[in-house]
Short mmCIF file of C-alpha atoms and ligand atoms in Angstrom, two decimals:
data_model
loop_
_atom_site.label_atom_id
_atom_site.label_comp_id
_atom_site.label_asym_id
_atom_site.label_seq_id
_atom_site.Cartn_x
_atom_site.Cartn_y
_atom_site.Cartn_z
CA UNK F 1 61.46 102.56 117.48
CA UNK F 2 58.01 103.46 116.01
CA UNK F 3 58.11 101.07 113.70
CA UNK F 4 59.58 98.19 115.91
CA UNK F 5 56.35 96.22 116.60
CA UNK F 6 55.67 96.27 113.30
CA UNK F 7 59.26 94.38 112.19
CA UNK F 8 59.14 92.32 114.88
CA UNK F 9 55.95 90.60 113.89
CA UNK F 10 57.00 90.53 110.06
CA UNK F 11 60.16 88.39 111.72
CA UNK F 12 57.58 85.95 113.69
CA UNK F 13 55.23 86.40 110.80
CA UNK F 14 58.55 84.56 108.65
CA UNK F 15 59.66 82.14 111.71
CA UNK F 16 56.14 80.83 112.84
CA UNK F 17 53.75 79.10 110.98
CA UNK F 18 50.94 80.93 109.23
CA UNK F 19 48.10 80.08 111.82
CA UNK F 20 50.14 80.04 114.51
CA UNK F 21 50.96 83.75 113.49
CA UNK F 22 47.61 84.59 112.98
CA UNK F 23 45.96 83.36 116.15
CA UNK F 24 48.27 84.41 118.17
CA UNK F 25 49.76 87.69 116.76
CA UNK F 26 47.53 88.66 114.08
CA UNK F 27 45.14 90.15 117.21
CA UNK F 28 47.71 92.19 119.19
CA UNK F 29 47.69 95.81 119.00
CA UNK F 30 50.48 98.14 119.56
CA UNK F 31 49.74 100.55 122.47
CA UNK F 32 52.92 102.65 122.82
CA UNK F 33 56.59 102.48 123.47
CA UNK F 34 59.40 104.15 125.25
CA UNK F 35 63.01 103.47 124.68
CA UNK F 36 63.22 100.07 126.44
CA UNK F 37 59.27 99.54 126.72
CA UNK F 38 56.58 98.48 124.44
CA UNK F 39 52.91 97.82 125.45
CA UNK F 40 50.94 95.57 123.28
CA UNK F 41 47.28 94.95 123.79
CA UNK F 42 45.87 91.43 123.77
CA UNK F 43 42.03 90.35 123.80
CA UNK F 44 41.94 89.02 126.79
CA UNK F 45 43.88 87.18 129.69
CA UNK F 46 44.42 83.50 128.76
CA UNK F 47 45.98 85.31 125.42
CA UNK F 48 48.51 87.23 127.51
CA UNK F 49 49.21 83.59 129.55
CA UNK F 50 49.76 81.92 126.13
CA UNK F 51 51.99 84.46 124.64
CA UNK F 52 53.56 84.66 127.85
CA UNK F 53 54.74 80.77 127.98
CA UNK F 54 54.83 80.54 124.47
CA UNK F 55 56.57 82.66 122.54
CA UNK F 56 57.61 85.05 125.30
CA UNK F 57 62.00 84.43 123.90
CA UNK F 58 60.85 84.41 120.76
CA UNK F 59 59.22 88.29 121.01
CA UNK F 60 62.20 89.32 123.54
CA UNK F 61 65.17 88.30 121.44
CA UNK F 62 63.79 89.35 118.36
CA UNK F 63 63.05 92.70 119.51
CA UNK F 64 66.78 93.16 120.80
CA UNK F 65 68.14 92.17 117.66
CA UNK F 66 66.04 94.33 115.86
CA UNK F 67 66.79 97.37 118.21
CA UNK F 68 69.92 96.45 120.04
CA UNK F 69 68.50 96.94 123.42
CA UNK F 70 66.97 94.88 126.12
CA UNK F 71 63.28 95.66 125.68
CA UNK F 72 60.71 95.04 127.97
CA UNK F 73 57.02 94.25 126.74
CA UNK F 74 53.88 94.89 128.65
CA UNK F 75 50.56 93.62 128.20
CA UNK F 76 47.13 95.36 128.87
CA UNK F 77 44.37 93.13 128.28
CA UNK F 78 41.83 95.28 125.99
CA UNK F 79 38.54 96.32 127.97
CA UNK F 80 35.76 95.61 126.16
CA UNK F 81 36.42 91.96 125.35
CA UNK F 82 36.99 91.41 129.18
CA UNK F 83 33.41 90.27 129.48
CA UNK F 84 32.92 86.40 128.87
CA UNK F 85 29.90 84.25 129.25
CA UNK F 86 30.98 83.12 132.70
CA UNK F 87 30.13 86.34 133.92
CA UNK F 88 26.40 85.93 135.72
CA UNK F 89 25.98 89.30 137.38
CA UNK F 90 22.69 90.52 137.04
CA UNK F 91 22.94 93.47 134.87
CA UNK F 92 20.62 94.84 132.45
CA UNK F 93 20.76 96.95 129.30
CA UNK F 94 19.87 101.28 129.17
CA UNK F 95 20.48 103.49 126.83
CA UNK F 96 22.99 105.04 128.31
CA UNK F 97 25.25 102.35 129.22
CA UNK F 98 25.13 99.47 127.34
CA UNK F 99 25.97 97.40 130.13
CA UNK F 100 24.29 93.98 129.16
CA UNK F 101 27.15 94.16 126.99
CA UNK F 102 29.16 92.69 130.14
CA UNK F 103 26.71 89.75 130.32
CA UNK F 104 25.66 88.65 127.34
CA UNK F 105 27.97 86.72 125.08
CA UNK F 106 28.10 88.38 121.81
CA UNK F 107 29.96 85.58 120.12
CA UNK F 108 26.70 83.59 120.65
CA UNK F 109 24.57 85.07 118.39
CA UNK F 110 21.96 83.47 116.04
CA UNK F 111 24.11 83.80 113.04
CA UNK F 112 26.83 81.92 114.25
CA UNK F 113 24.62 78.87 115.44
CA UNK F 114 24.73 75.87 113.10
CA UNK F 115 21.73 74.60 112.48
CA UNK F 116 20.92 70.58 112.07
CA UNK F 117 18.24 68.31 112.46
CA UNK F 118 19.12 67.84 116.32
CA UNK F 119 18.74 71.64 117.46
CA UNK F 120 16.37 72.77 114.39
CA UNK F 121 13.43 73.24 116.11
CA UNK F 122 15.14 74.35 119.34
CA UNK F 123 16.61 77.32 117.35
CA UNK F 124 13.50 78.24 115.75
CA UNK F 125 11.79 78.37 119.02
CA UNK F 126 14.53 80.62 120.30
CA UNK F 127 14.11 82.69 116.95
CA UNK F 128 10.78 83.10 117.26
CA UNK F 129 10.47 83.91 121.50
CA UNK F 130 13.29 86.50 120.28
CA UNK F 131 11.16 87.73 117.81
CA UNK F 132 8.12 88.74 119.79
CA UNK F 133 9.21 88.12 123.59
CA UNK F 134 6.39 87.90 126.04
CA UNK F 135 4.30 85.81 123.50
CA UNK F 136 1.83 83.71 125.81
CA UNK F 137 2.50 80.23 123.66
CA UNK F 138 6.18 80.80 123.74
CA UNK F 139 6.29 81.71 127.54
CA UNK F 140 8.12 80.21 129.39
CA UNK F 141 10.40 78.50 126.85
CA UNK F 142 12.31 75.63 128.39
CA UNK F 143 15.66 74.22 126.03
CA UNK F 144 17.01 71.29 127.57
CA UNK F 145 19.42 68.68 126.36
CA UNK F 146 22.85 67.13 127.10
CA UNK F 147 25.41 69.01 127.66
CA UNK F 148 28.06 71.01 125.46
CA UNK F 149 25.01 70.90 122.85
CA UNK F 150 24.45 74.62 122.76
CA UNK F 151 21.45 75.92 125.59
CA UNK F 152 23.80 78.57 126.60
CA UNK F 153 24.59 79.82 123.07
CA UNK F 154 20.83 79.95 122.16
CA UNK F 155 20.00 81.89 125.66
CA UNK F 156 22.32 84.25 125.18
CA UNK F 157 21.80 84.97 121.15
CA UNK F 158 17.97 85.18 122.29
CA UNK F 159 19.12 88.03 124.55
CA UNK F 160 21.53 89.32 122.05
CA UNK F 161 18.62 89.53 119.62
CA UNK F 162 16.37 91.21 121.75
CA UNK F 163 18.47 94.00 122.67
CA UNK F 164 19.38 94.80 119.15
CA UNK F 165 15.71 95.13 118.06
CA UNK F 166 14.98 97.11 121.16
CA UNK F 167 17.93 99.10 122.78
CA UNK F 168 16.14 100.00 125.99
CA UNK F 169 14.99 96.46 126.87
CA UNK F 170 16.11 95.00 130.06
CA UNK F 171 17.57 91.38 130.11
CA UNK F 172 18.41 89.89 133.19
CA UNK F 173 20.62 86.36 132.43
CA UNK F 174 21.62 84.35 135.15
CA UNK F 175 22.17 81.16 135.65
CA UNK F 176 20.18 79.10 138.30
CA UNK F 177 22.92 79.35 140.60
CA UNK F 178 23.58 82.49 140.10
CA UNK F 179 19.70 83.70 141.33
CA UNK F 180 20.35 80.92 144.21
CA UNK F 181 23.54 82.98 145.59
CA UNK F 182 21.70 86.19 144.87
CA UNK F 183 18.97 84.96 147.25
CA UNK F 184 21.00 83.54 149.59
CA UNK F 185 23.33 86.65 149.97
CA UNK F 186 20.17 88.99 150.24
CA UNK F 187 18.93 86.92 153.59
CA UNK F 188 22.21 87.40 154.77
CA UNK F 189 22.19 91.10 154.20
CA UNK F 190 18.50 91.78 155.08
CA UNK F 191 17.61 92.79 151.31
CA UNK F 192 15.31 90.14 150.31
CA UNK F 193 13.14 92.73 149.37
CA UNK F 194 15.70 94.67 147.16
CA UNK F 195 16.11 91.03 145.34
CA UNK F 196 13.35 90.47 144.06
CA UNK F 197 12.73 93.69 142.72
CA UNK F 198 16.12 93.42 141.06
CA UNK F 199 14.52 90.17 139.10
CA UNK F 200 10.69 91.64 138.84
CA UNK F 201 12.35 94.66 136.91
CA UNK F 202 13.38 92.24 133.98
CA UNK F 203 11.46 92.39 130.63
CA UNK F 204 13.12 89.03 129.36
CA UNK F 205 14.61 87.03 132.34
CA UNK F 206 16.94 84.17 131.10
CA UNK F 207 17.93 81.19 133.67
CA UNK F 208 20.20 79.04 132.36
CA UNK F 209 20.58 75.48 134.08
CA UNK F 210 17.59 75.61 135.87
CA UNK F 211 18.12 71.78 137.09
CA UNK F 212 20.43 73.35 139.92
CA UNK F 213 17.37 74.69 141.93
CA UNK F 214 16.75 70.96 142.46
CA UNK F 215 16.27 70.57 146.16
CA UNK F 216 16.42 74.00 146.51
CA UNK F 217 13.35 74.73 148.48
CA UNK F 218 13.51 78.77 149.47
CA UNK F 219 14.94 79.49 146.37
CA UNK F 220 12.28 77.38 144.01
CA UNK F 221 9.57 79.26 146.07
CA UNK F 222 11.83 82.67 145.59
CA UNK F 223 11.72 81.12 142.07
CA UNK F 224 8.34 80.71 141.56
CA UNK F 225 6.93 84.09 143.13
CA UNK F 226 9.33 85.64 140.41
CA UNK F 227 8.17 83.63 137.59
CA UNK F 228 4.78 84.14 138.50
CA UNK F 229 5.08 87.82 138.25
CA UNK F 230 6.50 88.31 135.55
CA UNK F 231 4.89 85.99 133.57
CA UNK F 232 1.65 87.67 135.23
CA UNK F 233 3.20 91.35 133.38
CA UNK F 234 3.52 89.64 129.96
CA UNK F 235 7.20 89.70 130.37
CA UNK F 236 9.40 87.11 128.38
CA UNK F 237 10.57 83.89 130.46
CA UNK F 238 13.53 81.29 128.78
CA UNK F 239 15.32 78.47 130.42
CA UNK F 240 17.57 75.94 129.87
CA UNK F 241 18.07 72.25 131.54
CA UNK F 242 20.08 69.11 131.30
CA UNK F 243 17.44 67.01 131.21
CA UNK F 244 13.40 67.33 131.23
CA UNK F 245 12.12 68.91 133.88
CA UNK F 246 9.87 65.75 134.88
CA UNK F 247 13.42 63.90 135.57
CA UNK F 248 14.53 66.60 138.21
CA UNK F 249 14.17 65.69 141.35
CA UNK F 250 13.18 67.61 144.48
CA UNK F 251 11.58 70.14 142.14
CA UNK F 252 8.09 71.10 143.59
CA UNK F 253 4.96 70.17 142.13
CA UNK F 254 3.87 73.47 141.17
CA UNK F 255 7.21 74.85 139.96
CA UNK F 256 7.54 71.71 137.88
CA UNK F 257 3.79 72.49 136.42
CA UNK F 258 5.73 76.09 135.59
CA UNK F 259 8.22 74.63 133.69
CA UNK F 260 6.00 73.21 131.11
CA UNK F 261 3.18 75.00 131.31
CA UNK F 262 4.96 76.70 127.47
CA UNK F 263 7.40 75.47 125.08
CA UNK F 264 9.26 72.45 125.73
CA UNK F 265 12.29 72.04 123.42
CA UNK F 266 14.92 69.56 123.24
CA UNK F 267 18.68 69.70 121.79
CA UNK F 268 20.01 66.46 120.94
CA UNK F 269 23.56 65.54 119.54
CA UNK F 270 24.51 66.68 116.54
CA UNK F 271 24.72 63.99 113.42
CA UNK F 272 27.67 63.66 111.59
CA UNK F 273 26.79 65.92 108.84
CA UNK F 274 26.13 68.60 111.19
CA UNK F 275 29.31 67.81 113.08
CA UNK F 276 31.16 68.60 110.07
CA UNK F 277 29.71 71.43 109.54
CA UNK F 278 30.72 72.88 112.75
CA UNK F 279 33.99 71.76 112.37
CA UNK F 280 34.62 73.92 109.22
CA UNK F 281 33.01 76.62 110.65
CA UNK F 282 35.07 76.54 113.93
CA UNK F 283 38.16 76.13 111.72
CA UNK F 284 37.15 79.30 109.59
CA UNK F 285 36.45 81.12 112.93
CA UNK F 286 40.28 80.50 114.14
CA UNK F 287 41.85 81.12 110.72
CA UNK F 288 42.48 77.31 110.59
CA UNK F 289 42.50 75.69 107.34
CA UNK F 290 41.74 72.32 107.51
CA UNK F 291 41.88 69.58 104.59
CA UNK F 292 38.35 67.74 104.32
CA UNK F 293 39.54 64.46 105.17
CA UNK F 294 40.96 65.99 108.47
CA UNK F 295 37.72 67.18 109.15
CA UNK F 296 35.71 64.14 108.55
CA UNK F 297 38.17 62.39 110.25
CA UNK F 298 37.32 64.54 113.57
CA UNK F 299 33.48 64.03 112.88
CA UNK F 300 33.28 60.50 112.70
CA UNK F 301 35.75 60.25 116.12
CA UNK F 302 34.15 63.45 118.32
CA UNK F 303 30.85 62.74 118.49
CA UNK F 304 29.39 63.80 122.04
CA UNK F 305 28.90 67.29 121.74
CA UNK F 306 29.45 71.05 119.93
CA UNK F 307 31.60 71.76 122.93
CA UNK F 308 33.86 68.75 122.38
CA UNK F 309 33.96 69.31 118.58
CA UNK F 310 35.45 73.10 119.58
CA UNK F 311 37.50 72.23 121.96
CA UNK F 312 39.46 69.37 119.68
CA UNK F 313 39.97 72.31 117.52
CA UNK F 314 41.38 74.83 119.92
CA UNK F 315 43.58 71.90 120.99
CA UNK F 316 44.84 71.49 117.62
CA UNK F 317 45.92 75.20 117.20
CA UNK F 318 47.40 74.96 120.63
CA UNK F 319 49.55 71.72 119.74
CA UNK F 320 50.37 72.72 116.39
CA UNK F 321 51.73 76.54 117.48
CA UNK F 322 53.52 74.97 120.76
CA UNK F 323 55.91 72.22 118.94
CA UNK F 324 55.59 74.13 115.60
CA UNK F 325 54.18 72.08 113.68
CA UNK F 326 51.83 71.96 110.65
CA UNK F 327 48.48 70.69 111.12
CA UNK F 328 48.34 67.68 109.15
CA UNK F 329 46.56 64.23 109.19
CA UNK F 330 48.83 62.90 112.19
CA UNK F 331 48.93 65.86 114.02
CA UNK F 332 44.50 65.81 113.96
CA UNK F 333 44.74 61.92 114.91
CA UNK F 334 46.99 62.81 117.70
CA UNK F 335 44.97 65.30 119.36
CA UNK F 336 41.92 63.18 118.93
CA UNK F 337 43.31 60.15 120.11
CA UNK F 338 44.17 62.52 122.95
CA UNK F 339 40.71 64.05 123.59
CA UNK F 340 39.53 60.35 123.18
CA UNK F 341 40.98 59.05 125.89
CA UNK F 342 40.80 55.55 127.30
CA UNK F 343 37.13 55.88 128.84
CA UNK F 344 35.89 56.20 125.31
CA UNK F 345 33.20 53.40 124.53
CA UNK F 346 33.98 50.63 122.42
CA UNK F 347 31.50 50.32 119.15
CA UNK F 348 32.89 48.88 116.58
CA UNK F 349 31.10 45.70 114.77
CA UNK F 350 31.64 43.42 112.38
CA UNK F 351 29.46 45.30 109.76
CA UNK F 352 32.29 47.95 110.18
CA UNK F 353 34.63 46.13 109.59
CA UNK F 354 33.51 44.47 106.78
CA UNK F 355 32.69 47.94 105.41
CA UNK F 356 35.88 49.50 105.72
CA UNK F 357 37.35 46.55 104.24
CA UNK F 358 34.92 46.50 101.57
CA UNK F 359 36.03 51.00 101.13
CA UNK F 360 39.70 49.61 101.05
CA UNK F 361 39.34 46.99 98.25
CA UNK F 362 36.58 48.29 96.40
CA UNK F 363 34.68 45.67 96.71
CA UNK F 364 30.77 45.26 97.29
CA UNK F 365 30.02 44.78 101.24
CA UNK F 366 27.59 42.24 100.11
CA UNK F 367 29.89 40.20 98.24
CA UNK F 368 32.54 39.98 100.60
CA UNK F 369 29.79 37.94 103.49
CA UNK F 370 28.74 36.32 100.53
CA UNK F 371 29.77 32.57 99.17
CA UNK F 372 31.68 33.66 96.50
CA UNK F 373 35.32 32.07 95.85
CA UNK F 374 36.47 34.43 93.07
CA UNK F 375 39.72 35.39 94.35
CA UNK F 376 39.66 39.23 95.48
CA UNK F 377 36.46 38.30 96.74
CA UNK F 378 37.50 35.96 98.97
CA UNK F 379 40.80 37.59 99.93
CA UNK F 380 38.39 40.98 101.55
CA UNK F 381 36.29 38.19 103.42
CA UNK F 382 39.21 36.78 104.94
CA UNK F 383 40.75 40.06 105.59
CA UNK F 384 37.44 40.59 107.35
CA UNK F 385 37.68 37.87 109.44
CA UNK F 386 41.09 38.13 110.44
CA UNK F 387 40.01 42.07 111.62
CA UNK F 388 36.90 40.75 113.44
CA UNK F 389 39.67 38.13 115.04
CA UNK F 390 41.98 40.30 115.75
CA UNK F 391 40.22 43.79 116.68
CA UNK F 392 37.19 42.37 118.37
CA UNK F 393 38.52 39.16 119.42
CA UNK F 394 35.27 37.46 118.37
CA UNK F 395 34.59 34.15 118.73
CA UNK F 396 34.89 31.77 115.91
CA UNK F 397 31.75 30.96 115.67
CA UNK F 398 30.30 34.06 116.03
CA UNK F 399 32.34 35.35 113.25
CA UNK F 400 31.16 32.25 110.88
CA UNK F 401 27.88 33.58 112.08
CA UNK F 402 28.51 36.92 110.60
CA UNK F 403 29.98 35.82 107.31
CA UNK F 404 27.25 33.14 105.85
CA UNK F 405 26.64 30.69 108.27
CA UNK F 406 30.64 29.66 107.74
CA UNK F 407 31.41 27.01 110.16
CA UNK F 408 35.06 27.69 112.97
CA UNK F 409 37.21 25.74 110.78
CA UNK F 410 36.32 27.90 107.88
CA UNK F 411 37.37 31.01 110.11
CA UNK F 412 40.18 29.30 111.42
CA UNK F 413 41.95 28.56 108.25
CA UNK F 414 40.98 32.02 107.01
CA UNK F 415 42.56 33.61 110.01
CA UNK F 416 45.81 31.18 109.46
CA UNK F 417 45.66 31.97 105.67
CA UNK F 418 46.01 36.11 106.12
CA UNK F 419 48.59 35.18 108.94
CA UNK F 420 51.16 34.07 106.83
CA UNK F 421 50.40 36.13 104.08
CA UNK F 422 51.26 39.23 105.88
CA UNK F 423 54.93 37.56 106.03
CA UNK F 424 55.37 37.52 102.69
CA UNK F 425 52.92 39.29 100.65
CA UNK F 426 53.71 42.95 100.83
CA UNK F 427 50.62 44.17 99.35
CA UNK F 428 48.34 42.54 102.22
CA UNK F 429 50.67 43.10 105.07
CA UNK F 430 50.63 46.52 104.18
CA UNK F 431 46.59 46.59 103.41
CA UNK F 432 46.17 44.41 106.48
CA UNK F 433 48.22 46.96 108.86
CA UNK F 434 46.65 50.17 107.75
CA UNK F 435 43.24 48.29 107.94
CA UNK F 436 43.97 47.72 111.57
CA UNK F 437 45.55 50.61 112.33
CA UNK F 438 42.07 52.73 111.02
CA UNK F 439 39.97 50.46 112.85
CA UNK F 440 41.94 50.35 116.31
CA UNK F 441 41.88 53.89 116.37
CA UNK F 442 38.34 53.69 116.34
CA UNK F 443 38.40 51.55 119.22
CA UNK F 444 40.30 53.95 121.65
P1 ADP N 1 25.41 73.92 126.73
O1 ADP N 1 24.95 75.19 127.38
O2 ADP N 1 24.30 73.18 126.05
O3 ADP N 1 26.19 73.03 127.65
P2 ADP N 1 26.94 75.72 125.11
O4 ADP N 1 25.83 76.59 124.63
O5 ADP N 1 27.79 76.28 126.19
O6 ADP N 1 26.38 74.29 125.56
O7 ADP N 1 27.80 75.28 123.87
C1 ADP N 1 29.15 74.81 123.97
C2 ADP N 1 29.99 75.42 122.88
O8 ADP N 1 29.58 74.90 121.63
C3 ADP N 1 29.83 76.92 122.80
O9 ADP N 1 31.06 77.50 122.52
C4 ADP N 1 28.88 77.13 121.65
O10 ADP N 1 29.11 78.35 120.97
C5 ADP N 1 29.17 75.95 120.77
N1 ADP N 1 27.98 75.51 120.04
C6 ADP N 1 27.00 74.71 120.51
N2 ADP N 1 26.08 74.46 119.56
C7 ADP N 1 26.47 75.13 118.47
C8 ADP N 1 25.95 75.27 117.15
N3 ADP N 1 24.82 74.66 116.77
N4 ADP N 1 26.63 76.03 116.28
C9 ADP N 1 27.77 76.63 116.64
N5 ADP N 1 28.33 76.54 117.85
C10 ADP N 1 27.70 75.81 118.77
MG1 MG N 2 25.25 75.82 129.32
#
């Protein structure tokens, strides 16, 4: 019976595909057993509800066939990792108890934070307020940008920072809405007083989505009083918005003239080479292993923000371990397509198509909207124009437009020409259909 736990993942470990196995069991600990019981310890909740729906038979019925007895498994959910970034309470860091542990997100730390041109000089701001809080230039930094882009990451590796340079420092993080309820709850319970102590006590205070004290007027003036003092004591002030502060409305004049009275900072989406880069580094973090092509593939399709980018790969674990399957090229265009959805804007041109015709035939881009009539030549230009046709449902004119100044009839018989080739030539129809294929999933 010791050993139980052990065999029974070394069966899983042979029925379940490797990162399937190692998200999902790789992470469990063994607590204890009794005859008929065994605890096992997973990181944290929505863990225990996966394993739960997922693969609860699976554990069950191979641990009576390993032991011959109806076993029943328990699940603690282990302590420490209980904390996530949701968590707003105010709470800050002693020696004693290293509480801020509960509120700030370790797993957004500096290190982990992919750097690109869009958030370069966001980061080093955060880096450097981190580096020597309290700084008058630096103070108050302000981070603002769309979102999913990664505010809340740098706030809380800024806090993560500070506390392991300086142990006893106290970091109060909160998000705007958090300090709103705070306020409101102390009126209710006559300790208005008590609050903002609880705030003034802060070395580093961190407010994340500070847009939500929009037409907030008690709590912008609680705000401001709080701002002003600590700011006053040399103490360490970051924020983060959706948008600049000068686009907020019902902000007051004076807290507005706060907001930017330091470092303004903005995040912007991340560019395709940085998109990649997260992607591989997301991948790594969940033990995926993803081929390149997959991975571009995502890039080039999930392009609004870090948040998206993560989520398309937790998706992909999730859909590969729940109908068992490898992750390959399908299963990644799948969950894309998925995560796409039908709102997703149309942009695709005739320059694109004309270059992924010109990627598929090898021929020059230039060539094929030239007036060239050497035969692959003109085969990729009418190719083109039977994509522009067919994908974008362009006029004919405006597709003559594109390709030289070609007049409709031109386009027409072009059109007509690849029509009846895909019948019978093989080599088009199939060029032709994959061509379209690529390009309409773009569309979506
Ligand atoms: P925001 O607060 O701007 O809406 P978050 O900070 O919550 O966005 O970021 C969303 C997710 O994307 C988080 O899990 C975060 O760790 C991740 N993320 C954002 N930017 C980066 C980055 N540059 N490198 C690594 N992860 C990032
Ligand atoms: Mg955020």
């Amino acid at each position: 019976m010791d050993n139980v736990w052990i065999d029974i993942k070394e069966q899983l470990k042979a029925t379940l595909p490797d990162h399937a196995f190692n998200t999902w069991f790789e992470p469990i600990g063994f607590i204890g057993h009794t005859d008929n019981e065994l605890v096992l310890e997973v990181p944290n909740q929505f863990f225990y509800e996966w394993i739960e729906s997922h693969y609860k038979n699976q554990i069950t019925n191979t641990a009576q066939t390993l032991t011959g007895n109806n076993i029943n498994i328990k699940y603690t959910v282990a302590l420490e990792k209980k904390a996530t970034i949701e968590t707003t309470d105010i709470i800050y860091s002693n020696k004693r108890s290293n509480s801020y542990k509960a509120n700030l997100n370790k797993r957004y730390s500096f290190s982990n934070f992919i750097e690109g041109p869009n958030n370069q000089f966001a980061r080093a701001a955060a880096l450097a307020v981190a580096s020597s809080p309290g700084q008058q230039t630096f103070n108050p930094l302000l981070i603002y940008g769309g979102v999913g882009l990664g505010k809340t990451h740098l706030l809380h590796a800024i806090g993560g920072y500070i506390i392991e340079e300086k142990e006893s420092a106290k970091i109060i993080i909160a998000t705007s809405e958090k300090f709103t309820l705070d306020f409101i709850s102390s009126i209710q319970k006559n300790k208005t007083i008590d609050f903002s102590k609880t705030y003034r006590k802060a070395d580093v205070l961190l407010i994340d989505d500070i847009q939500f004290f929009q037409k907030k007027e008690q709590t912008q003036e609680q705000f401001f009083h709080t701002f002003n003092d600590l700011y006053q004591h040399g103490k360490q002030i970051v924020m983060t918005a959706d948008r600049l502060p000068s686009e907020m409305n019902g902000l007051t004049d004076r807290l507005l003239s706060r907001f930017e009275s330091g470092l303004v900072v903005d995040i912007q989406p991340p560019d395709f080479e940085t998109r990649v880069a997260i992607l591989m580094e997301k991948a790594e973090q969940n033990g995926l292993d993803l081929p390149y092509d997959t991975v571009e593939f995502m890039a080039t399709h999930i392009k609004s923000s870090v948040r998206e980018l993560e989520s398309t790969i937790i998706r992909l674990l999730a859909y590969s371990s729940l109908s068992n399957r490898e992750i390959d090229f399908n299963l990644v265009k799948t969950v894309v397509r998925e995560r796409l959805g039908n709102g997703a804007p149309i942009d695709i041109s005739a320059t694109d198509i004309v270059k992924r015709v010109a990627e598929a035939t090898k021929i020059d881009e230039k060539d094929i909207v030239s007036s060239s009539r050497r035969r692959p030549i003109a085969e990729a230009r009418q190719i083109s124009i039977y994509l522009c046709r067919e994908i974008m449902g362009t006029s004919l004119m405006a597709i003559g437009m594109h390709f030289g100044g070609r007049d409709h009839t031109t386009i027409l018989h072009a059109c007509r020409n690849i029509e009846k080739k895909i019948k019978i030539d093989k080599r088009i129809s199939y060029l032709v259909r994959s061509l379209q294929q690529d390009l309409t999933f773009s569309l979506i």
